[in-house]
mmCIF file of C-alpha atoms in Angstrom:
data_model
loop_
_atom_site.group_PDB
_atom_site.id
_atom_site.type_symbol
_atom_site.label_atom_id
_atom_site.label_comp_id
_atom_site.label_asym_id
_atom_site.label_seq_id
_atom_site.Cartn_x
_atom_site.Cartn_y
_atom_site.Cartn_z
ATOM 1 C CA MET A 1 65.021 45.849 9.881
ATOM 2 C CA SER A 2 61.373 46.760 9.306
ATOM 3 C CA PRO A 3 58.838 46.359 12.107
ATOM 4 C CA ILE A 4 57.103 43.565 10.186
ATOM 5 C CA GLU A 5 60.263 41.514 9.919
ATOM 6 C CA THR A 6 60.856 41.968 13.637
ATOM 7 C CA ALA A 7 57.440 40.547 14.380
ATOM 8 C CA GLU A 8 58.126 37.544 12.195
ATOM 9 C CA THR A 9 61.570 36.662 13.474
ATOM 10 C CA ALA A 10 61.462 37.587 17.153
ATOM 11 C CA PRO A 11 60.543 34.646 19.392
ATOM 12 C CA GLU A 12 57.132 34.766 20.984
ATOM 13 C CA PRO A 13 57.141 35.996 24.573
ATOM 14 C CA ALA A 14 56.881 33.169 27.061
ATOM 15 C CA SER A 15 53.428 32.414 28.316
ATOM 16 C CA LYS A 16 52.607 33.985 31.625
ATOM 17 C CA ILE A 17 50.544 30.961 32.590
ATOM 18 C CA ASP A 18 52.204 27.561 32.848
ATOM 19 C CA LEU A 19 49.715 24.784 32.355
ATOM 20 C CA PRO A 20 50.736 21.429 33.855
ATOM 21 C CA ALA A 21 51.352 18.646 31.344
ATOM 22 C CA HIS A 22 48.208 16.669 32.276
ATOM 23 C CA LEU A 23 46.085 19.640 31.182
ATOM 24 C CA GLY A 24 47.707 19.701 27.796
ATOM 25 C CA GLY A 25 50.080 22.461 28.785
ATOM 26 C CA GLY A 26 52.961 20.698 27.105
ATOM 27 C CA GLY A 27 51.475 21.474 23.708
ATOM 28 C CA GLY A 28 52.424 17.931 22.816
ATOM 29 C CA GLU A 29 51.568 15.820 19.832
ATOM 30 C CA ILE A 30 47.930 15.404 18.888
ATOM 31 C CA PRO A 31 47.232 11.672 19.096
ATOM 32 C CA SER A 32 46.773 10.025 15.733
ATOM 33 C CA PHE A 33 45.075 6.754 14.851
ATOM 34 C CA ASP A 34 44.296 4.653 11.810
ATOM 35 C CA ILE A 35 40.675 4.378 10.798
ATOM 36 C CA THR A 36 38.631 2.673 8.134
ATOM 37 C CA LEU A 37 35.857 4.802 6.689
ATOM 38 C CA ARG A 38 33.121 2.631 5.167
ATOM 39 C CA VAL A 39 31.066 4.799 2.833
ATOM 40 C CA ARG A 40 27.812 3.880 1.092
ATOM 41 C CA ARG A 41 28.524 4.693 -2.562
ATOM 42 C CA PHE A 42 25.852 5.180 -5.207
ATOM 43 C CA ASP A 43 26.388 6.379 -8.742
ATOM 44 C CA PRO A 44 23.216 6.285 -10.837
ATOM 45 C CA GLU A 45 25.278 6.585 -14.018
ATOM 46 C CA THR A 46 27.077 3.285 -13.500
ATOM 47 C CA SER A 47 24.808 1.121 -11.362
ATOM 48 C CA ALA A 48 21.326 1.109 -9.919
ATOM 49 C CA GLU A 49 22.682 -0.533 -6.767
ATOM 50 C CA SER A 50 24.575 1.142 -3.959
ATOM 51 C CA THR A 51 27.685 -0.505 -2.499
ATOM 52 C CA TRP A 52 29.997 -0.143 0.481
ATOM 53 C CA GLU A 53 33.502 1.130 -0.129
ATOM 54 C CA ASP A 54 36.294 1.180 2.466
ATOM 55 C CA PHE A 55 38.913 3.903 2.759
ATOM 56 C CA ALA A 56 41.868 3.539 5.138
ATOM 57 C CA MET A 57 43.625 6.613 6.479
ATOM 58 C CA THR A 58 45.461 8.075 9.440
ATOM 59 C CA MET A 59 43.535 10.766 11.268
ATOM 60 C CA TYR A 60 44.105 12.889 14.349
ATOM 61 C CA GLY A 61 42.275 13.366 17.622
ATOM 62 C CA THR A 62 41.014 16.759 16.504
ATOM 63 C CA ASP A 63 39.491 15.452 13.273
ATOM 64 C CA ARG A 64 35.824 15.048 12.558
ATOM 65 C CA VAL A 65 34.052 12.645 10.212
ATOM 66 C CA LEU A 66 33.833 15.524 7.740
ATOM 67 C CA ASP A 67 37.645 15.808 7.771
ATOM 68 C CA ALA A 68 37.883 12.110 6.945
ATOM 69 C CA LEU A 69 35.437 12.591 4.046
ATOM 70 C CA HIS A 70 37.495 15.552 2.851
ATOM 71 C CA LYS A 71 40.665 13.476 3.021
ATOM 72 C CA VAL A 72 39.013 10.808 0.883
ATOM 73 C CA LYS A 73 37.713 13.311 -1.644
ATOM 74 C CA TRP A 74 40.875 15.389 -1.849
ATOM 75 C CA GLU A 75 43.510 12.652 -1.658
ATOM 76 C CA GLN A 76 42.007 9.260 -2.508
ATOM 77 C CA ASP A 77 38.848 9.381 -4.617
ATOM 78 C CA GLY A 78 37.656 12.679 -6.042
ATOM 79 C CA SER A 79 34.374 11.167 -7.188
ATOM 80 C CA LEU A 80 33.024 10.896 -3.622
ATOM 81 C CA SER A 81 30.033 13.236 -3.368
ATOM 82 C CA PHE A 82 28.602 14.801 -0.237
ATOM 83 C CA ARG A 83 27.099 18.126 0.820
ATOM 84 C CA ARG A 84 28.750 20.519 3.201
ATOM 85 C CA SER A 85 28.785 24.274 3.371
ATOM 86 C CA CYS A 86 29.877 25.935 6.588
ATOM 87 C CA ALA A 87 31.457 22.781 8.050
ATOM 88 C CA HIS A 88 30.825 24.068 11.572
ATOM 89 C CA GLY A 89 27.382 22.789 12.506
ATOM 90 C CA VAL A 90 25.352 25.819 11.485
ATOM 91 C CA CYS A 91 24.235 25.382 7.884
ATOM 92 C CA GLY A 92 22.794 21.873 8.282
ATOM 93 C CA SER A 93 24.094 20.563 4.952
ATOM 94 C CA ASP A 94 26.016 17.491 6.069
ATOM 95 C CA ALA A 95 23.501 15.434 8.010
ATOM 96 C CA MET A 96 24.314 11.781 7.392
ATOM 97 C CA ARG A 97 23.918 8.399 8.994
ATOM 98 C CA ILE A 98 27.169 7.722 10.861
ATOM 99 C CA ASN A 99 27.488 4.331 12.554
ATOM 100 C CA GLY A 100 23.718 3.928 12.147
ATOM 101 C CA ARG A 101 22.810 7.255 13.758
ATOM 102 C CA ASN A 102 21.832 10.509 12.102
ATOM 103 C CA ARG A 103 24.400 13.192 12.909
ATOM 104 C CA LEU A 104 26.215 16.105 11.349
ATOM 105 C CA ALA A 105 29.553 14.959 9.935
ATOM 106 C CA CYS A 106 31.055 18.309 10.967
ATOM 107 C CA LYS A 107 30.082 17.888 14.621
ATOM 108 C CA THR A 108 31.093 14.254 15.072
ATOM 109 C CA LEU A 109 34.664 13.802 16.289
ATOM 110 C CA LEU A 110 36.322 10.607 15.118
ATOM 111 C CA LYS A 111 37.810 10.014 18.573
ATOM 112 C CA ASP A 112 34.279 9.777 20.004
ATOM 113 C CA LEU A 113 33.493 6.857 17.697
ATOM 114 C CA ASP A 114 34.827 3.316 17.945
ATOM 115 C CA THR A 115 37.904 3.647 15.733
ATOM 116 C CA SER A 116 38.832 -0.040 16.095
ATOM 117 C CA LYS A 117 35.942 -0.908 13.771
ATOM 118 C CA PRO A 118 35.111 0.610 10.389
ATOM 119 C CA ILE A 119 33.108 3.823 10.698
ATOM 120 C CA THR A 120 30.047 3.541 8.459
ATOM 121 C CA VAL A 121 28.760 6.605 6.652
ATOM 122 C CA GLU A 122 25.461 6.424 4.755
ATOM 123 C CA PRO A 123 23.055 8.971 3.306
ATOM 124 C CA ILE A 124 20.094 9.859 5.537
ATOM 125 C CA LYS A 125 17.164 7.501 5.047
ATOM 126 C CA GLY A 126 13.694 8.093 3.619
ATOM 127 C CA LEU A 127 14.740 10.546 0.922
ATOM 128 C CA PRO A 128 15.770 9.510 -2.605
ATOM 129 C CA VAL A 129 19.543 9.205 -2.968
ATOM 130 C CA GLU A 130 20.961 11.200 -5.874
ATOM 131 C CA LYS A 131 24.623 10.281 -5.550
ATOM 132 C CA ASP A 132 26.725 8.824 -2.724
ATOM 133 C CA LEU A 133 25.741 10.814 0.378
ATOM 134 C CA ILE A 134 23.593 13.376 -1.431
ATOM 135 C CA VAL A 135 19.828 12.958 -1.159
ATOM 136 C CA ASP A 136 16.979 14.811 -2.807
ATOM 137 C CA MET A 137 15.767 17.208 -0.104
ATOM 138 C CA GLU A 138 12.750 18.369 -2.102
ATOM 139 C CA PRO A 139 10.084 16.290 -0.265
ATOM 140 C CA PHE A 140 11.529 17.582 3.011
ATOM 141 C CA PHE A 141 11.341 21.229 1.938
ATOM 142 C CA GLN A 142 7.910 20.776 0.379
ATOM 143 C CA SER A 143 6.364 19.925 3.728
ATOM 144 C CA TYR A 144 8.448 22.699 5.319
ATOM 145 C CA ARG A 145 6.955 25.218 2.876
ATOM 146 C CA GLU A 146 3.468 23.888 3.500
ATOM 147 C CA ILE A 147 3.427 25.003 7.146
ATOM 148 C CA MET A 148 4.198 28.592 6.060
ATOM 149 C CA PRO A 149 7.477 29.201 7.924
ATOM 150 C CA PHE A 150 7.228 32.988 7.944
ATOM 151 C CA LEU A 151 5.636 35.642 10.133
ATOM 152 C CA ILE A 152 1.997 36.352 9.324
ATOM 153 C CA ASN A 153 0.599 39.380 11.081
ATOM 154 C CA THR A 154 -2.753 40.865 10.173
ATOM 155 C CA GLY A 155 -2.445 44.013 12.270
ATOM 156 C CA HIS A 156 -1.018 47.343 11.208
ATOM 157 C CA GLU A 157 2.620 47.310 10.346
ATOM 158 C CA PRO A 158 4.382 48.975 13.261
ATOM 159 C CA ALA A 159 6.787 51.849 12.681
ATOM 160 C CA LYS A 160 9.449 50.075 14.732
ATOM 161 C CA GLU A 161 10.129 46.443 15.683
ATOM 162 C CA ARG A 162 7.354 44.214 17.016
ATOM 163 C CA LEU A 163 7.861 44.034 20.767
ATOM 164 C CA GLN A 164 7.738 40.829 22.746
ATOM 165 C CA SER A 165 8.420 40.066 26.392
ATOM 166 C CA ALA A 166 11.255 37.758 27.426
ATOM 167 C CA GLU A 167 8.674 35.205 28.602
ATOM 168 C CA GLU A 168 6.836 35.291 25.269
ATOM 169 C CA ARG A 169 10.139 34.757 23.464
ATOM 170 C CA GLU A 170 11.077 31.904 25.799
ATOM 171 C CA ARG A 171 7.873 30.043 24.852
ATOM 172 C CA PHE A 172 9.220 29.011 21.430
ATOM 173 C CA ASP A 173 12.957 29.475 22.024
ATOM 174 C CA ASP A 174 13.798 25.790 21.639
ATOM 175 C CA THR A 175 12.293 25.459 18.172
ATOM 176 C CA THR A 176 14.084 28.534 16.812
ATOM 177 C CA LYS A 177 17.312 26.523 16.897
ATOM 178 C CA CYS A 178 16.391 24.339 13.893
ATOM 179 C CA ILE A 179 18.934 24.366 11.037
ATOM 180 C CA LEU A 180 16.820 22.254 8.637
ATOM 181 C CA CYS A 181 19.437 19.501 8.348
ATOM 182 C CA ALA A 182 16.706 16.817 8.085
ATOM 183 C CA ALA A 183 18.394 14.580 10.669
ATOM 184 C CA CYS A 184 15.096 14.341 12.585
ATOM 185 C CA THR A 185 12.722 13.769 9.682
ATOM 186 C CA SER A 186 15.017 11.162 8.119
ATOM 187 C CA SER A 187 15.282 9.294 11.445
ATOM 188 C CA CYS A 188 11.504 9.030 11.838
ATOM 189 C CA PRO A 189 10.149 5.509 11.183
ATOM 190 C CA VAL A 190 6.769 6.945 10.206
ATOM 191 C CA PHE A 191 8.426 9.130 7.567
ATOM 192 C CA TRP A 192 10.342 6.096 6.279
ATOM 193 C CA THR A 193 7.134 4.197 5.546
ATOM 194 C CA ASP A 194 5.783 6.319 2.701
ATOM 195 C CA GLY A 195 7.333 9.795 2.942
ATOM 196 C CA GLN A 196 3.933 11.483 3.174
ATOM 197 C CA TYR A 197 4.086 12.407 6.880
ATOM 198 C CA PHE A 198 4.874 16.095 7.448
ATOM 199 C CA GLY A 199 7.859 15.045 9.532
ATOM 200 C CA PRO A 200 9.346 16.400 12.759
ATOM 201 C CA ALA A 201 11.222 19.296 11.102
ATOM 202 C CA ALA A 202 8.100 20.810 9.534
ATOM 203 C CA ILE A 203 6.215 20.506 12.832
ATOM 204 C CA VAL A 204 9.119 22.051 14.769
ATOM 205 C CA ASN A 205 9.125 25.035 12.422
ATOM 206 C CA ALA A 206 5.341 25.339 12.651
ATOM 207 C CA HIS A 207 5.723 25.271 16.450
ATOM 208 C CA ARG A 208 8.181 28.167 16.205
ATOM 209 C CA PHE A 209 5.421 30.377 14.725
ATOM 210 C CA ILE A 210 2.334 28.885 16.392
ATOM 211 C CA PHE A 211 3.677 29.842 19.833
ATOM 212 C CA ASP A 212 5.106 33.203 18.718
ATOM 213 C CA SER A 213 3.014 35.995 20.255
ATOM 214 C CA ARG A 214 3.680 38.232 17.234
ATOM 215 C CA ASP A 215 2.179 35.741 14.767
ATOM 216 C CA ASP A 216 -1.523 35.641 13.895
ATOM 217 C CA ALA A 217 -1.716 32.526 11.728
ATOM 218 C CA GLY A 218 -1.437 29.902 14.476
ATOM 219 C CA ASP A 219 -4.937 28.580 13.751
ATOM 220 C CA LEU A 220 -4.116 28.242 10.079
ATOM 221 C CA ARG A 221 -0.963 26.210 10.818
ATOM 222 C CA LEU A 222 -2.772 24.046 13.368
ATOM 223 C CA GLU A 223 -5.419 23.322 10.737
ATOM 224 C CA ILE A 224 -2.686 22.293 8.273
ATOM 225 C CA LEU A 225 -1.088 19.980 10.856
ATOM 226 C CA ASN A 226 -4.462 18.466 11.796
ATOM 227 C CA ASP A 227 -4.189 16.666 8.444
ATOM 228 C CA LYS A 228 -4.245 12.901 7.953
ATOM 229 C CA GLU A 229 -0.460 13.147 7.462
ATOM 230 C CA GLY A 230 -0.031 15.686 10.249
ATOM 231 C CA VAL A 231 0.892 15.477 13.924
ATOM 232 C CA TRP A 232 -1.391 12.507 14.624
ATOM 233 C CA ARG A 233 0.952 10.195 12.729
ATOM 234 C CA CYS A 234 3.621 10.839 15.378
ATOM 235 C CA ARG A 235 4.140 7.715 17.524
ATOM 236 C CA THR A 236 6.428 9.400 20.049
ATOM 237 C CA THR A 237 9.361 7.085 19.357
ATOM 238 C CA PHE A 238 11.755 9.954 20.216
ATOM 239 C CA ASN A 239 14.051 9.152 17.260
ATOM 240 C CA CYS A 240 13.840 12.803 16.228
ATOM 241 C CA SER A 241 14.812 14.177 19.638
ATOM 242 C CA GLU A 242 17.785 11.816 19.723
ATOM 243 C CA ALA A 243 18.877 12.703 16.209
ATOM 244 C CA CYS A 244 18.667 16.492 16.505
ATOM 245 C CA PRO A 245 22.208 17.931 16.396
ATOM 246 C CA ARG A 246 20.933 21.124 18.012
ATOM 247 C CA GLY A 247 19.390 19.305 20.960
ATOM 248 C CA ILE A 248 15.852 20.488 20.215
ATOM 249 C CA GLN A 249 13.233 18.592 22.220
ATOM 250 C CA VAL A 250 11.450 17.677 18.986
ATOM 251 C CA THR A 251 9.007 15.136 20.395
ATOM 252 C CA GLN A 252 7.967 17.603 23.079
ATOM 253 C CA ALA A 253 7.354 20.288 20.448
ATOM 254 C CA ILE A 254 5.162 17.864 18.480
ATOM 255 C CA ALA A 255 3.246 17.012 21.667
ATOM 256 C CA GLU A 256 2.676 20.723 22.323
ATOM 257 C CA VAL A 257 1.262 21.152 18.818
ATOM 258 C CA LYS A 258 -1.049 18.172 19.413
ATOM 259 C CA GLN A 259 -2.219 19.769 22.670
ATOM 260 C CA ALA A 260 -2.815 23.074 20.895
ATOM 261 C CA ILE A 261 -4.958 21.421 18.238
ATOM 262 C CA LEU A 262 -6.919 19.493 20.876
ATOM 263 C CA SER A 263 -7.569 22.511 23.088
ATOM 264 C CA ARG A 264 -8.642 24.501 20.046
ATOM 265 C CA LYS A 265 -11.034 21.851 18.734
ATOM 266 C CA ILE A 266 -12.556 20.672 22.014
ATOM 267 C CA MET B 1 28.061 20.257 -27.549
ATOM 268 C CA SER B 2 27.003 22.363 -24.605
ATOM 269 C CA ASN B 3 23.470 22.238 -25.937
ATOM 270 C CA ASP B 4 23.295 18.549 -25.062
ATOM 271 C CA THR B 5 20.937 17.986 -22.199
ATOM 272 C CA ILE B 6 22.254 16.029 -19.272
ATOM 273 C CA ALA B 7 20.051 13.081 -18.507
ATOM 274 C CA ALA B 8 18.402 13.206 -15.090
ATOM 275 C CA PRO B 9 20.121 10.945 -12.581
ATOM 276 C CA ARG B 10 18.331 7.695 -11.984
ATOM 277 C CA SER B 11 17.323 7.690 -8.369
ATOM 278 C CA ALA B 12 16.549 4.340 -6.770
ATOM 279 C CA HIS B 13 12.986 5.333 -6.164
ATOM 280 C CA THR B 14 11.367 8.722 -6.072
ATOM 281 C CA PRO B 15 8.516 8.912 -3.614
ATOM 282 C CA GLN B 16 6.119 11.357 -5.107
ATOM 283 C CA TYR B 17 4.941 13.912 -2.628
ATOM 284 C CA LYS B 18 1.215 13.538 -3.095
ATOM 285 C CA ARG B 19 -0.435 14.710 0.076
ATOM 286 C CA HIS B 20 -4.041 15.689 -0.377
ATOM 287 C CA LYS B 21 -6.789 16.960 1.864
ATOM 288 C CA THR B 22 -9.246 14.351 2.976
ATOM 289 C CA GLY B 23 -12.876 15.045 3.661
ATOM 290 C CA ARG B 24 -12.797 13.548 7.139
ATOM 291 C CA ALA B 25 -11.835 16.622 9.101
ATOM 292 C CA SER B 26 -10.311 15.833 12.486
ATOM 293 C CA PHE B 27 -10.922 12.090 12.137
ATOM 294 C CA GLU B 28 -7.287 11.356 12.917
ATOM 295 C CA MET B 29 -7.479 13.641 15.920
ATOM 296 C CA MET B 30 -10.532 11.848 17.275
ATOM 297 C CA ALA B 31 -8.852 8.488 16.627
ATOM 298 C CA TRP B 32 -5.742 9.656 18.501
ATOM 299 C CA LEU B 33 -7.824 10.918 21.412
ATOM 300 C CA PHE B 34 -9.891 7.726 21.488
ATOM 301 C CA MET B 35 -6.716 5.618 21.752
ATOM 302 C CA ARG B 36 -5.613 7.544 24.859
ATOM 303 C CA LEU B 37 -8.995 7.590 26.591
ATOM 304 C CA SER B 38 -9.968 4.002 25.772
ATOM 305 C CA GLY B 39 -6.498 2.895 26.869
ATOM 306 C CA VAL B 40 -6.943 4.430 30.316
ATOM 307 C CA VAL B 41 -10.458 2.981 30.716
ATOM 308 C CA LEU B 42 -9.293 -0.438 29.480
ATOM 309 C CA VAL B 43 -6.550 -0.606 32.101
ATOM 310 C CA VAL B 44 -9.213 -0.299 34.808
ATOM 311 C CA LEU B 45 -11.675 -2.654 33.092
ATOM 312 C CA ILE B 46 -9.182 -5.406 32.273
ATOM 313 C CA PHE B 47 -7.380 -5.430 35.614
ATOM 314 C CA GLY B 48 -10.741 -5.276 37.409
ATOM 315 C CA HIS B 49 -11.898 -8.207 35.291
ATOM 316 C CA LEU B 50 -8.752 -10.212 36.024
ATOM 317 C CA PHE B 51 -8.885 -9.445 39.755
ATOM 318 C CA VAL B 52 -12.539 -10.439 40.148
ATOM 319 C CA ASN B 53 -12.160 -13.603 38.072
ATOM 320 C CA LEU B 54 -8.805 -14.856 39.297
ATOM 321 C CA MET B 55 -8.172 -13.456 42.774
ATOM 322 C CA LEU B 56 -11.460 -12.978 44.654
ATOM 323 C CA GLY B 57 -13.092 -15.857 46.533
ATOM 324 C CA GLN B 58 -11.898 -19.230 45.311
ATOM 325 C CA GLY B 59 -9.967 -17.494 42.592
ATOM 326 C CA ILE B 60 -9.212 -19.306 39.382
ATOM 327 C CA HIS B 61 -10.766 -22.560 40.642
ATOM 328 C CA ALA B 62 -14.229 -20.995 40.664
ATOM 329 C CA ILE B 63 -14.263 -20.383 36.929
ATOM 330 C CA ASP B 64 -16.607 -22.635 35.036
ATOM 331 C CA PHE B 65 -19.757 -22.351 32.938
ATOM 332 C CA GLY B 66 -21.822 -21.565 36.000
ATOM 333 C CA PHE B 67 -19.446 -18.767 37.075
ATOM 334 C CA VAL B 68 -19.796 -17.002 33.730
ATOM 335 C CA ALA B 69 -23.543 -17.572 33.709
ATOM 336 C CA GLY B 70 -23.770 -16.104 37.196
ATOM 337 C CA LYS B 71 -21.813 -13.028 36.219
ATOM 338 C CA TRP B 72 -23.924 -12.369 33.152
ATOM 339 C CA SER B 73 -27.125 -12.552 35.105
ATOM 340 C CA SER B 74 -26.114 -9.260 36.701
ATOM 341 C CA PRO B 75 -26.592 -6.065 34.612
ATOM 342 C CA PHE B 76 -23.409 -4.645 36.182
ATOM 343 C CA TRP B 77 -21.177 -7.333 34.666
ATOM 344 C CA GLN B 78 -23.116 -7.197 31.404
ATOM 345 C CA VAL B 79 -22.274 -3.514 31.060
ATOM 346 C CA TRP B 80 -18.689 -4.105 32.250
ATOM 347 C CA ASP B 81 -18.063 -6.860 29.700
ATOM 348 C CA LEU B 82 -19.845 -4.940 26.959
ATOM 349 C CA LEU B 83 -17.658 -1.891 27.560
ATOM 350 C CA MET B 84 -14.570 -4.054 27.647
ATOM 351 C CA LEU B 85 -15.538 -5.748 24.386
ATOM 352 C CA TRP B 86 -16.327 -2.564 22.485
ATOM 353 C CA LEU B 87 -13.391 -0.533 23.760
ATOM 354 C CA ALA B 88 -10.859 -3.340 23.282
ATOM 355 C CA MET B 89 -12.117 -4.134 19.784
ATOM 356 C CA LEU B 90 -12.181 -0.517 18.630
ATOM 357 C CA HIS B 91 -8.827 0.206 20.300
ATOM 358 C CA GLY B 92 -7.202 -2.816 18.675
ATOM 359 C CA THR B 93 -8.834 -2.221 15.299
ATOM 360 C CA ASN B 94 -7.665 1.374 15.243
ATOM 361 C CA GLY B 95 -4.146 0.264 16.141
ATOM 362 C CA VAL B 96 -4.040 -2.268 13.317
ATOM 363 C CA ARG B 97 -5.573 0.319 10.949
ATOM 364 C CA THR B 98 -2.659 2.604 11.767
ATOM 365 C CA ILE B 99 -0.142 -0.157 11.141
ATOM 366 C CA ILE B 100 -1.771 -0.998 7.796
ATOM 367 C CA ASN B 101 -1.725 2.671 6.786
ATOM 368 C CA ASP B 102 1.973 2.784 7.646
ATOM 369 C CA TYR B 103 3.206 -0.398 6.085
ATOM 370 C CA ALA B 104 0.930 -1.267 3.149
ATOM 371 C CA GLU B 105 2.699 0.256 0.168
ATOM 372 C CA ARG B 106 0.078 -0.071 -2.548
ATOM 373 C CA ASN B 107 -3.405 1.417 -2.300
ATOM 374 C CA GLY B 108 -4.963 -1.887 -3.318
ATOM 375 C CA THR B 109 -3.217 -3.804 -0.548
ATOM 376 C CA ARG B 110 -4.168 -1.140 1.954
ATOM 377 C CA MET B 111 -7.836 -1.196 0.964
ATOM 378 C CA THR B 112 -8.015 -5.000 1.011
ATOM 379 C CA LEU B 113 -6.352 -5.346 4.411
ATOM 380 C CA LYS B 114 -8.523 -2.656 5.958
ATOM 381 C CA THR B 115 -11.706 -4.184 4.527
ATOM 382 C CA VAL B 116 -10.783 -7.556 6.047
ATOM 383 C CA LEU B 117 -9.959 -5.831 9.339
ATOM 384 C CA TYR B 118 -13.245 -3.914 9.526
ATOM 385 C CA ILE B 119 -15.350 -6.977 8.645
ATOM 386 C CA ALA B 120 -13.551 -9.074 11.273
ATOM 387 C CA ALA B 121 -13.988 -6.382 13.916
ATOM 388 C CA ALA B 122 -17.671 -5.869 13.063
ATOM 389 C CA VAL B 123 -18.413 -9.609 13.241
ATOM 390 C CA ILE B 124 -16.730 -9.986 16.644
ATOM 391 C CA ILE B 125 -18.371 -6.874 18.104
ATOM 392 C CA VAL B 126 -21.873 -7.882 16.907
ATOM 393 C CA LEU B 127 -21.448 -11.516 17.957
ATOM 394 C CA GLY B 128 -20.032 -10.566 21.369
ATOM 395 C CA THR B 129 -22.766 -8.044 22.063
ATOM 396 C CA LEU B 130 -25.411 -10.557 21.054
ATOM 397 C CA VAL B 131 -23.959 -13.207 23.378
ATOM 398 C CA ILE B 132 -23.727 -10.858 26.361
ATOM 399 C CA PHE B 133 -27.384 -9.813 26.109
ATOM 400 C CA THR B 134 -29.043 -13.006 24.903
ATOM 401 C CA PHE B 135 -27.047 -15.449 27.017
ATOM 402 C CA ASP B 136 -29.340 -18.019 28.618
ATOM 403 C CA PRO B 137 -27.645 -20.806 30.608
ATOM 404 C CA CYS B 138 -30.823 -22.880 30.729
ATOM 405 C CA PRO B 139 -32.440 -22.668 27.281
ATOM 406 C CA ALA B 140 -36.017 -23.893 27.243
ATOM 407 C CA GLY B 141 -36.484 -27.168 25.421
ATOM 408 C CA ALA B 142 -32.943 -28.447 26.032
ATOM 409 C CA VAL B 143 -32.859 -31.657 28.019
ATOM 410 C CA THR B 144 -29.267 -32.909 28.097
ATOM 411 C CA ASP B 145 -25.985 -31.278 29.099
ATOM 412 C CA LEU B 146 -27.656 -28.627 31.245
ATOM 413 C CA PRO B 147 -25.653 -27.256 34.200
ATOM 414 C CA SER B 148 -26.663 -28.537 37.585
ATOM 415 C CA PHE B 149 -28.214 -25.271 38.774
ATOM 416 C CA CYS B 150 -30.878 -25.293 36.052
ATOM 417 C CA PRO B 151 -34.398 -26.198 37.199
ATOM 418 C CA VAL B 152 -35.217 -29.785 36.266
ATOM 419 C CA PRO B 153 -37.969 -29.730 33.644
#
């Protein structure tokens, strides 16, 4: 008998810690439930109108909305289109409107939603829909590019890394968490009106550099955001802060940029 | 065959990203700042106005033509009411301007609505200012319908 075979056939050693049943120590069944997934379908090749389509399935307590979408695509209707890359809340590809709120499908557990009613899944609003849950992100990234989301330093290039104190890093820590999923910008009623507003995501990423002690182009970015379509269009409705799957205090970041422009101009 | 081009998908509507620099540098910033400052001042002015008119003395029962005439004979209340008129009108006009900018979809509609708004605001501000400063409860030459406190000609 080879060592590998031994490892495969020998029973696992008993756990040294016995968890009581109420803490899940029994390793029992994962609860399952039946859900209806109501997806907003749009196929520009067949119809100019989008329609609701229901999918019924049995899912488990550990499943997320993304798993339900996968189940539809892999087992029921392969034509369902949506974006997802990492599927673990880091890449920001699968922001969608679930039960009327912008969230990441990969971070929303089905058991946290009301499974007695159909779970609605729509594309995020304010951006042109290309197919089903896929929207054209170009307007979003255009305003992101416009705020110059990269380090600009006019001094001499140091031989080693650019040093920064813990306090200086803390100043913009919150806004470094952005994953560019567009949940904030596509939840903003001002962005919905005409799509010309820079949007919370662009301002958050400008904030990340404006308050970075190593960056020298803060004035330039503040000038860009002092535009007619810049920070002054923000009405502090807090939709963005509520929508952010990373918990960034978006409205606060926008307010800090407003303050910075004011204190610079006056 | 594979050389065939695939037609672009027909999106419901494609908002063109057409942001452009406007000449009015910092106008939106000043407008934003004005809304905050005028709002704070208006809270004081309006509640002061309501308290003096409705609560002090005989309260609401004292309000009549003579009460208003009496108030406007004092430069203090002239300035108070003038400030209230200008700040409230500009504050409200700027608010509606913002709403029009948000919700009017076509440039023509936006221009028309804003023109109407600015004319209306200008007329009310000019008329109100004129009334506050030229108000005369006992115009010379009038004989009938004069309030009782006017000197009998």
